[in-house]
Amino acid sequence: MKLDLLTSLYVFMLAAFIGFEVIRRVSPLLHTPLMSLTNALDAIAVVGAIILAGEYHEHGALLAKILGTIAIVAATSNIVGGFLITDRMLRMFKASGPKKS
Amino acid sequence: MTNLPATEHIEITYLIATALFILSLKWLSSPKTARRGVFAGEIGMLLAVVGTLLHHGIVEYKWILIALVLGSIIGVPLGEVAMTAVPQRTALSHAFGALCVTLVGTAEFYLRAPDVPPFMMAVLSMEVILGSLTFTGSLMAAGKLQEILPQRPITYKGQNFVNLGLLGVAIVVAGVLVAHPEKMQLFPLIVGIPLVFGVMMIIPIGGADMPTVISLLNSYAGLSAAAMGFVLQSKLLIIAGALDGASGFILSVNMSKAMNRSFSNVLFGAFGQEQAGTAAGAKEARSVRSATPEEAAGILAAANKVVIVPGYGMAVAQAQHKVRELFDGLTKRGIDVKFGIHPVAGRMPGHMNVLLAEADIPYDKLLDMDEINGDFAQTDVALVIGANDVTNPAARTDHSSPIFGMPILDVDKARTVMVIKRSMAAGFAGIDNPLYYLDKTLMLFGDAKNFVGSIVRELAGGHE
């Protein structure tokens, strides 16, 4: 599916609006987990890196492989670390009140 | 050309992943559903990665798998750091994200050059410029937060001029490349100059400005990923990048409002330029009243309503668990205890909440500045632990104060104010705090952890 410039811009604009609306509602209480979660989601860039490293290239194959591989390592560490720490933080948030442990 | 998959299967997988990402952030709005949000994000990520691995024209898996394993091995310890180290961990992960984007962008350029259409070259330039400045900028921020690098802001004459000049040159070079993509020898400049700019940008920034800077770098990392989505023509990446960019943007605006910095000030990365000492003129020795842990415990025990205002000093002294004991001791006596948290308390947005939640303080007792400020007038004791500038009433009244206009926690409206502080030294901004000289204010001099510990002992000893 090829995207033209205008379609890409539409997608970006709509996503930005959704982002503003959704993230505005996040309580300041959770701003740290918010940042670590968006960081993990942002590491979806790994998809681009995987294709770069794995696809067949007529020329520049070595460059693509080296840079792609390093990029995968960087992004994967964000995915794993980001989800782990977000969940760890969220587990710590407990409500007070009628003794529920 | 390495466009993303053409098959419909993978497009549908990406579509589902996109929906899960948006739900993930939506569910994060409340602590009750937040963990479900993380789960949704994980499933979305898994779908997208596995889908890409299975369906695309990938010819070699060996290095991909090695990289995935290696990345996971690095990622696990990054997910296990102590809560006090979360700001530097976050900065580091911005650096990794930006590194990924920059490397992919660089490879894409050399695979496509010399025939890169102008629009493609423009977004590619944006991708690598934002990516590389975020990479070094975030590494510098992480270094400062980890105290490997000096935390003190370093400023020199013409700093803004040098920084904006560097960025300007990078943009001009990018412009030349858009017009003449065959001038491939120019490409290293739009990676290299922003790398230097990233370092220069963080040099003038001090610890207390970190919440703004981290949010801003967050936004840059998101925007660079969105630009990568344009280059690879991937809707999923455009959307994920836009969500991250929006999130960082909102947090930056929040932080800059909470520090009374204009938004253009934030956008141009010119933080930490505040001239300290403007208001430090009148330095006559004014007297303060101090109190012992015993007296402080007595006053707290007699109160009905207590608001604790924690600042980064509490985290530095590792006092949060003692504060939790104090919270327990007072609550047991039927005293209403709440926490008032300023948006820029700590080293990143929401940092103080995470530290207090880790110490097992229920989240419904942690109130935002806007929620708590109305309560101070009915509060018997406001106990300030390791916070300074965010409680300075001069921000409300003194037009000559550098922090004039900054929204503060109105602790001075409480009946009694107690401030735990090491000494009378001025805060980050080097500004004297008139709060300390009020008749209703008691200074509790000492280390936060020890002092709170002593109060807890006094409360326990002076049994019911």
Short mmCIF file of C-alpha atoms in Angstrom, two decimals, chain B residues 32-451:
data_model
loop_
_atom_site.label_atom_id
_atom_site.label_comp_id
_atom_site.label_asym_id
_atom_site.label_seq_id
_atom_site.Cartn_x
_atom_site.Cartn_y
_atom_site.Cartn_z
CA LYS B 32 -7.38 1.44 37.85
CA THR B 33 -7.10 0.56 34.17
CA ALA B 34 -3.47 1.53 33.60
CA ARG B 35 -1.99 -1.95 33.81
CA ARG B 36 -4.46 -3.14 31.20
CA GLY B 37 -3.03 -0.34 29.06
CA VAL B 38 0.48 -1.74 29.35
CA PHE B 39 -0.84 -5.17 28.38
CA ALA B 40 -2.58 -3.76 25.30
CA GLY B 41 0.65 -2.05 24.29
CA GLU B 42 2.61 -5.26 24.69
CA ILE B 43 0.17 -7.25 22.54
CA GLY B 44 0.21 -4.55 19.88
CA MET B 45 4.00 -4.55 19.84
CA LEU B 46 4.19 -8.33 19.68
CA LEU B 47 1.72 -8.45 16.77
CA ALA B 48 3.60 -5.82 14.83
CA VAL B 49 7.04 -7.38 15.37
CA VAL B 50 5.98 -10.97 14.68
CA GLY B 51 3.91 -9.86 11.70
CA THR B 52 6.90 -8.05 10.25
CA LEU B 53 9.19 -11.01 10.82
CA LEU B 54 6.82 -13.48 9.17
CA HIS B 55 5.39 -11.59 6.27
CA HIS B 56 7.95 -9.34 4.86
CA GLY B 57 10.48 -10.09 2.19
CA ILE B 58 13.14 -10.72 4.76
CA VAL B 59 15.98 -12.78 3.39
CA GLU B 60 18.23 -13.10 6.39
CA TYR B 61 17.14 -13.69 9.96
CA LYS B 62 20.39 -14.43 11.76
CA TRP B 63 21.39 -10.88 12.66
CA ILE B 64 17.84 -9.82 13.36
CA LEU B 65 17.42 -12.56 15.93
CA ILE B 66 20.81 -11.89 17.51
CA ALA B 67 19.89 -8.21 17.76
CA LEU B 68 16.48 -8.95 19.27
CA VAL B 69 18.07 -11.17 21.93
CA LEU B 70 20.84 -8.68 22.66
CA GLY B 71 18.33 -5.83 22.92
CA SER B 72 16.25 -7.85 25.38
CA ILE B 73 19.33 -8.59 27.48
CA ILE B 74 20.08 -4.86 27.69
CA GLY B 75 16.41 -4.01 28.21
CA VAL B 76 15.77 -6.17 31.28
CA PRO B 77 18.18 -4.36 33.64
CA LEU B 78 16.88 -1.04 32.25
CA GLY B 79 13.44 -2.16 33.38
CA GLU B 80 14.68 -3.02 36.85
CA VAL B 81 16.36 0.22 37.92
CA ALA B 82 15.50 1.84 41.25
CA MET B 83 12.67 4.37 41.19
CA THR B 84 15.06 7.19 42.09
CA ALA B 85 16.96 6.39 38.87
CA VAL B 86 13.91 6.48 36.60
CA PRO B 87 14.68 9.97 35.19
CA GLN B 88 18.11 8.96 33.91
CA ARG B 89 16.72 5.66 32.64
CA THR B 90 14.09 7.59 30.73
CA ALA B 91 16.69 9.92 29.26
CA LEU B 92 18.75 6.92 28.24
CA SER B 93 15.79 5.31 26.51
CA HIS B 94 15.12 8.51 24.59
CA ALA B 95 18.73 8.25 23.45
CA PHE B 96 18.26 4.63 22.32
CA GLY B 97 15.04 5.45 20.48
CA ALA B 98 16.71 8.37 18.73
CA LEU B 99 19.75 6.21 17.89
CA CYS B 100 17.53 3.66 16.18
CA VAL B 101 15.77 6.35 14.14
CA THR B 102 19.03 8.07 13.15
CA LEU B 103 20.70 4.85 12.03
CA VAL B 104 17.73 3.73 9.96
CA GLY B 105 17.48 7.20 8.41
CA THR B 106 21.17 7.22 7.54
CA ALA B 107 21.00 3.79 5.90
CA GLU B 108 17.85 4.77 3.99
CA PHE B 109 19.62 7.79 2.58
CA TYR B 110 22.59 5.83 1.28
CA LEU B 111 20.34 3.10 -0.13
CA ARG B 112 18.24 5.62 -2.02
CA ALA B 113 20.70 8.36 -3.00
CA PRO B 114 21.20 9.99 -5.39
CA ASP B 115 17.61 9.93 -6.57
CA VAL B 116 15.65 11.06 -3.53
CA PRO B 117 12.53 13.12 -4.26
CA PRO B 118 12.48 16.54 -2.52
CA PHE B 119 9.73 15.71 -0.06
CA MET B 120 11.39 12.44 0.86
CA MET B 121 14.70 14.24 1.40
CA ALA B 122 13.00 16.84 3.59
CA VAL B 123 11.43 14.30 5.96
CA LEU B 124 14.59 12.22 5.91
CA SER B 125 16.56 15.30 6.97
CA MET B 126 14.08 16.00 9.72
CA GLU B 127 14.37 12.41 10.87
CA VAL B 128 18.15 12.42 11.18
CA ILE B 129 18.45 15.99 12.52
CA LEU B 130 15.89 15.43 15.28
CA GLY B 131 17.19 11.92 15.88
CA SER B 132 20.83 12.81 16.29
CA LEU B 133 20.28 15.88 18.45
CA THR B 134 17.96 13.86 20.67
CA PHE B 135 20.56 11.11 20.88
CA THR B 136 23.41 13.21 22.26
CA GLY B 137 21.06 15.55 24.14
CA SER B 138 19.50 12.63 25.97
CA LEU B 139 22.86 11.06 26.73
CA MET B 140 23.99 14.37 28.23
CA ALA B 141 20.77 14.63 30.24
CA ALA B 142 21.22 11.07 31.50
CA GLY B 143 24.83 11.86 32.44
CA LYS B 144 23.78 14.93 34.39
CA LEU B 145 20.97 13.07 36.15
CA GLN B 146 23.28 10.20 37.04
CA GLU B 147 25.77 12.83 38.26
CA ILE B 148 28.51 11.54 35.97
CA LEU B 149 28.53 15.02 34.48
CA PRO B 150 28.45 18.24 36.53
CA GLN B 151 24.83 19.17 37.28
CA ARG B 152 25.62 22.84 37.52
CA PRO B 153 24.46 24.73 34.43
CA ILE B 154 27.39 26.00 32.36
CA THR B 155 26.67 29.21 30.52
CA TYR B 156 28.82 31.50 28.45
CA LYS B 157 28.29 34.63 26.44
CA GLY B 158 26.61 34.12 23.10
CA GLN B 159 25.54 30.59 23.96
CA ASN B 160 22.14 30.92 22.33
CA PHE B 161 23.73 32.43 19.28
CA VAL B 162 26.17 29.53 18.93
CA ASN B 163 23.45 26.92 19.49
CA LEU B 164 20.88 28.40 17.15
CA GLY B 165 23.67 29.02 14.64
CA LEU B 166 24.61 25.34 14.68
CA LEU B 167 21.01 24.29 14.21
CA GLY B 168 20.63 26.88 11.45
CA VAL B 169 23.63 25.52 9.56
CA ALA B 170 22.23 21.98 9.78
CA ILE B 171 18.89 23.16 8.40
CA VAL B 172 20.58 25.05 5.55
CA VAL B 173 22.61 21.96 4.62
CA ALA B 174 19.40 19.92 4.70
CA GLY B 175 17.85 22.50 2.38
CA VAL B 176 20.75 22.10 -0.08
CA LEU B 177 20.31 18.33 0.02
CA VAL B 178 16.60 18.65 -0.71
CA ALA B 179 17.47 20.60 -3.85
CA HIS B 180 20.51 18.50 -4.76
CA PRO B 181 20.27 15.01 -3.25
CA GLU B 182 23.22 13.95 -5.40
CA LYS B 183 25.56 15.94 -3.13
CA MET B 184 25.92 12.91 -0.96
CA GLN B 185 29.08 14.16 0.72
CA LEU B 186 26.93 16.73 2.58
CA PHE B 187 24.85 14.10 4.35
CA PRO B 188 27.27 13.46 7.24
CA LEU B 189 26.86 17.13 8.16
CA ILE B 190 23.15 16.79 8.92
CA VAL B 191 24.00 13.94 11.26
CA GLY B 192 27.17 15.40 12.77
CA ILE B 193 26.12 19.00 13.43
CA PRO B 194 22.96 18.02 15.33
CA LEU B 195 25.06 15.57 17.36
CA VAL B 196 27.17 18.53 18.52
CA PHE B 197 24.06 20.68 18.96
CA GLY B 198 22.54 18.06 21.25
CA VAL B 199 25.53 18.32 23.58
CA MET B 200 25.59 22.13 23.51
CA MET B 201 21.86 22.29 24.15
CA ILE B 202 22.12 20.46 27.48
CA ILE B 203 25.29 22.18 28.79
CA PRO B 204 23.41 25.21 30.18
CA ILE B 205 20.78 23.11 31.91
CA GLY B 206 20.64 22.56 35.65
CA GLY B 207 19.00 19.77 37.62
CA ALA B 208 15.77 21.57 38.41
CA ASP B 209 15.13 22.18 34.70
CA MET B 210 15.33 18.51 33.90
CA PRO B 211 11.56 17.83 33.93
CA THR B 212 11.12 20.28 31.06
CA VAL B 213 14.14 19.01 29.17
CA ILE B 214 13.20 15.35 29.43
CA SER B 215 9.69 16.12 28.20
CA LEU B 216 11.06 18.10 25.31
CA LEU B 217 13.48 15.33 24.32
CA ASN B 218 10.54 12.93 24.58
CA SER B 219 8.67 15.04 22.09
CA TYR B 220 11.67 15.23 19.73
CA ALA B 221 12.12 11.46 19.88
CA GLY B 222 8.46 11.00 18.94
CA LEU B 223 8.62 13.48 16.08
CA SER B 224 11.76 11.89 14.67
CA ALA B 225 10.02 8.50 14.73
CA ALA B 226 7.02 10.00 12.94
CA ALA B 227 9.38 11.43 10.31
CA MET B 228 10.82 7.93 9.91
CA GLY B 229 7.23 6.76 9.33
CA PHE B 230 6.94 9.26 6.47
CA VAL B 231 10.21 8.00 4.97
CA LEU B 232 9.23 4.33 5.23
CA GLN B 233 5.60 5.14 4.38
CA SER B 234 4.44 3.30 7.46
CA LYS B 235 1.15 4.49 8.98
CA LEU B 236 1.85 2.55 12.17
CA LEU B 237 5.11 4.39 12.71
CA ILE B 238 3.63 7.78 11.84
CA ILE B 239 0.87 7.22 14.38
CA ALA B 240 3.11 5.86 17.15
CA GLY B 241 5.52 8.76 16.60
CA ALA B 242 2.70 11.31 16.60
CA LEU B 243 1.30 9.89 19.86
CA ASP B 244 4.72 10.05 21.50
CA GLY B 245 5.37 13.50 20.10
CA ALA B 246 2.00 14.74 21.38
CA SER B 247 2.65 13.26 24.79
CA GLY B 248 6.06 14.89 25.09
CA PHE B 249 4.62 18.16 23.83
CA ILE B 250 1.81 18.18 26.41
CA LEU B 251 4.25 17.38 29.21
CA SER B 252 6.67 20.10 28.05
CA VAL B 253 3.87 22.65 28.04
CA ASN B 254 2.78 21.52 31.52
CA MET B 255 6.30 21.77 32.84
CA SER B 256 7.00 25.14 31.28
CA LYS B 257 3.74 26.51 32.70
CA ALA B 258 4.66 25.13 36.11
CA MET B 259 7.97 26.98 35.94
CA ASN B 260 6.45 30.09 34.40
CA ARG B 261 8.60 29.84 31.30
CA SER B 262 7.16 30.96 28.03
CA PHE B 263 6.60 28.29 25.45
CA SER B 264 8.98 29.80 22.91
CA ASN B 265 11.58 29.71 25.65
CA VAL B 266 11.07 25.96 25.82
CA LEU B 267 10.94 25.42 22.07
CA PHE B 268 14.30 27.03 21.54
CA GLY B 269 15.83 25.01 24.29
CA ALA B 270 16.97 28.12 26.13
CA PHE B 271 16.34 26.96 29.65
CA GLY B 272 18.41 27.52 32.73
CA GLN B 273 19.30 31.02 31.64
CA GLU B 274 17.63 32.57 34.63
CA GLN B 275 19.94 35.07 36.23
CA ALA B 276 20.30 34.12 39.85
CA GLY B 277 20.82 36.77 42.45
CA THR B 278 18.55 39.46 40.97
CA ALA B 279 16.57 39.57 44.17
CA ALA B 280 19.40 38.61 46.45
CA GLY B 281 20.10 42.24 47.25
CA ALA B 282 18.38 42.63 50.59
CA LYS B 283 20.30 40.21 52.74
CA GLU B 284 19.79 41.58 56.23
CA ALA B 285 19.91 38.91 58.87
CA ARG B 286 16.31 38.10 59.56
CA SER B 287 15.47 35.77 62.35
CA VAL B 288 13.79 32.43 61.92
CA ARG B 289 12.15 30.23 64.48
CA SER B 290 13.41 26.68 64.69
CA ALA B 291 12.03 23.65 66.49
CA THR B 292 13.14 20.24 67.71
CA PRO B 293 11.64 16.93 66.57
CA GLU B 294 9.87 16.75 69.91
CA GLU B 295 8.13 20.09 69.42
CA ALA B 296 7.31 19.25 65.79
CA ALA B 297 5.76 15.95 66.83
CA GLY B 298 3.67 17.75 69.45
CA ILE B 299 2.31 20.22 66.91
CA LEU B 300 1.57 17.47 64.37
CA ALA B 301 -0.18 15.34 66.98
CA ALA B 302 -2.47 18.25 67.86
CA ALA B 303 -3.46 18.86 64.22
CA ASN B 304 -6.56 17.66 62.42
CA LYS B 305 -5.39 18.24 58.91
CA VAL B 306 -1.81 17.96 57.67
CA VAL B 307 -0.49 18.51 54.15
CA ILE B 308 2.99 17.22 53.36
CA VAL B 309 4.81 18.97 50.51
CA PRO B 310 7.68 16.84 49.23
CA GLY B 311 10.41 18.06 46.90
CA TYR B 312 13.42 16.57 45.26
CA GLY B 313 15.35 17.03 48.51
CA MET B 314 13.20 14.28 50.01
CA ALA B 315 14.31 11.89 47.28
CA VAL B 316 17.96 12.90 47.65
CA ALA B 317 17.80 12.15 51.37
CA GLN B 318 15.98 8.84 50.60
CA ALA B 319 13.40 9.90 53.15
CA GLN B 320 10.28 8.56 51.42
CA HIS B 321 9.98 5.44 53.59
CA LYS B 322 10.32 7.47 56.79
CA VAL B 323 7.68 9.82 55.38
CA ARG B 324 5.46 6.80 54.92
CA GLU B 325 5.95 5.90 58.61
CA LEU B 326 5.02 9.45 59.54
CA PHE B 327 1.94 9.19 57.32
CA ASP B 328 0.96 5.94 59.08
CA GLY B 329 1.60 7.35 62.56
CA LEU B 330 -0.51 10.43 61.93
CA THR B 331 -3.29 8.57 60.12
CA LYS B 332 -3.52 6.15 63.04
CA ARG B 333 -4.29 9.11 65.30
CA GLY B 334 -7.18 10.04 63.05
CA ILE B 335 -5.33 12.96 61.47
CA ASP B 336 -6.14 13.66 57.83
CA VAL B 337 -2.85 13.57 55.89
CA LYS B 338 -2.49 14.50 52.23
CA PHE B 339 0.42 15.22 49.95
CA GLY B 340 0.62 18.33 47.80
CA ILE B 341 2.76 17.78 44.73
CA HIS B 342 4.06 20.50 42.46
CA PRO B 343 4.30 19.52 38.77
CA VAL B 344 8.05 20.14 38.65
CA ALA B 345 8.88 18.45 41.95
CA GLY B 346 11.48 15.79 41.21
CA ARG B 347 13.53 15.33 38.09
CA MET B 348 10.82 14.35 35.62
CA PRO B 349 7.06 14.78 35.30
CA GLY B 350 5.27 12.70 37.94
CA HIS B 351 8.52 11.56 39.56
CA MET B 352 7.43 12.41 43.10
CA ASN B 353 4.23 10.37 42.73
CA VAL B 354 6.18 7.30 41.70
CA LEU B 355 8.58 7.66 44.64
CA LEU B 356 5.73 8.02 47.12
CA ALA B 357 3.75 5.18 45.54
CA GLU B 358 6.84 3.00 45.88
CA ALA B 359 6.88 3.84 49.59
CA ASP B 360 3.30 2.48 49.69
CA ILE B 361 1.48 5.75 50.12
CA PRO B 362 -2.01 5.36 48.60
CA TYR B 363 -2.33 7.32 45.36
CA ASP B 364 -5.60 8.98 46.35
CA LYS B 365 -3.62 10.91 48.99
CA LEU B 366 -1.28 12.35 46.35
CA LEU B 367 -2.81 15.58 45.10
CA ASP B 368 -1.81 17.81 42.27
CA MET B 369 -1.07 21.50 42.91
CA ASP B 370 -4.46 22.62 41.57
CA GLU B 371 -6.31 20.08 43.66
CA ILE B 372 -4.56 20.88 46.94
CA ASN B 373 -4.14 24.65 46.83
CA GLY B 374 -7.70 25.36 47.99
CA ASP B 375 -7.15 23.15 51.02
CA PHE B 376 -4.27 25.02 52.64
CA ALA B 377 -6.52 27.60 54.31
CA GLN B 378 -8.17 24.79 56.30
CA THR B 379 -4.88 23.03 56.98
CA ASP B 380 -3.40 23.00 60.47
CA VAL B 381 0.13 22.05 59.52
CA ALA B 382 1.89 22.19 56.16
CA LEU B 383 5.06 20.16 56.37
CA VAL B 384 7.57 20.97 53.63
CA ILE B 385 10.22 18.31 53.06
CA GLY B 386 13.05 19.12 50.68
CA ALA B 387 11.12 21.62 48.58
CA ASN B 388 11.97 25.29 48.34
CA ASP B 389 11.20 27.45 45.30
CA VAL B 390 7.81 25.81 44.68
CA THR B 391 6.64 27.11 48.07
CA ASN B 392 8.08 30.62 47.76
CA PRO B 393 5.31 33.19 48.28
CA ALA B 394 7.48 35.79 46.53
CA ALA B 395 6.32 34.17 43.29
CA ARG B 396 2.86 35.56 44.06
CA THR B 397 3.73 38.97 45.40
CA ASP B 398 7.23 40.18 44.57
CA HIS B 399 7.41 41.55 41.03
CA SER B 400 11.18 41.79 41.19
CA SER B 401 11.63 38.12 42.02
CA PRO B 402 13.00 35.95 39.19
CA ILE B 403 10.32 33.39 39.91
CA PHE B 404 7.50 35.94 39.98
CA GLY B 405 4.42 34.44 38.34
CA MET B 406 5.44 30.84 38.84
CA PRO B 407 2.49 28.90 40.24
CA ILE B 408 3.33 27.72 43.75
CA LEU B 409 1.86 25.59 46.49
CA ASP B 410 0.19 28.02 48.91
CA VAL B 411 1.70 26.50 52.06
CA ASP B 412 1.87 29.94 53.69
CA LYS B 413 -1.93 29.86 53.99
CA ALA B 414 -1.80 26.97 56.45
CA ARG B 415 -2.08 27.74 60.17
CA THR B 416 1.43 26.47 60.87
CA VAL B 417 4.21 25.79 58.40
CA MET B 418 7.10 23.47 59.17
CA VAL B 419 10.04 23.24 56.84
CA ILE B 420 12.64 20.48 57.04
CA LYS B 421 15.84 21.83 55.58
CA ARG B 422 19.53 21.22 55.98
CA SER B 423 20.45 24.87 56.42
CA MET B 424 19.33 28.33 55.38
CA ALA B 425 21.07 28.02 52.00
CA ALA B 426 19.02 29.33 49.07
CA GLY B 427 17.26 27.00 46.63
CA PHE B 428 18.06 26.11 43.05
CA ALA B 429 17.25 29.53 41.70
CA GLY B 430 19.39 31.17 44.39
CA ILE B 431 16.39 33.07 45.69
CA ASP B 432 15.65 33.79 49.30
CA ASN B 433 12.36 32.35 50.52
CA PRO B 434 10.27 34.78 52.64
CA LEU B 435 8.23 31.79 53.80
CA TYR B 436 10.98 30.95 56.27
CA TYR B 437 10.70 34.27 58.11
CA LEU B 438 6.95 34.17 58.75
CA ASP B 439 5.82 34.06 62.37
CA LYS B 440 3.87 30.90 61.69
CA THR B 441 6.86 29.10 60.22
CA LEU B 442 9.05 26.69 62.16
CA MET B 443 12.34 25.61 60.63
CA LEU B 444 13.34 22.04 61.33
CA PHE B 445 17.05 21.91 60.59
CA GLY B 446 18.56 18.57 59.72
CA ASP B 447 18.68 15.69 57.29
CA ALA B 448 15.17 14.92 56.06
CA LYS B 449 15.40 11.19 56.69
CA ASN B 450 16.76 11.54 60.24
CA PHE B 451 14.44 14.36 61.15
#
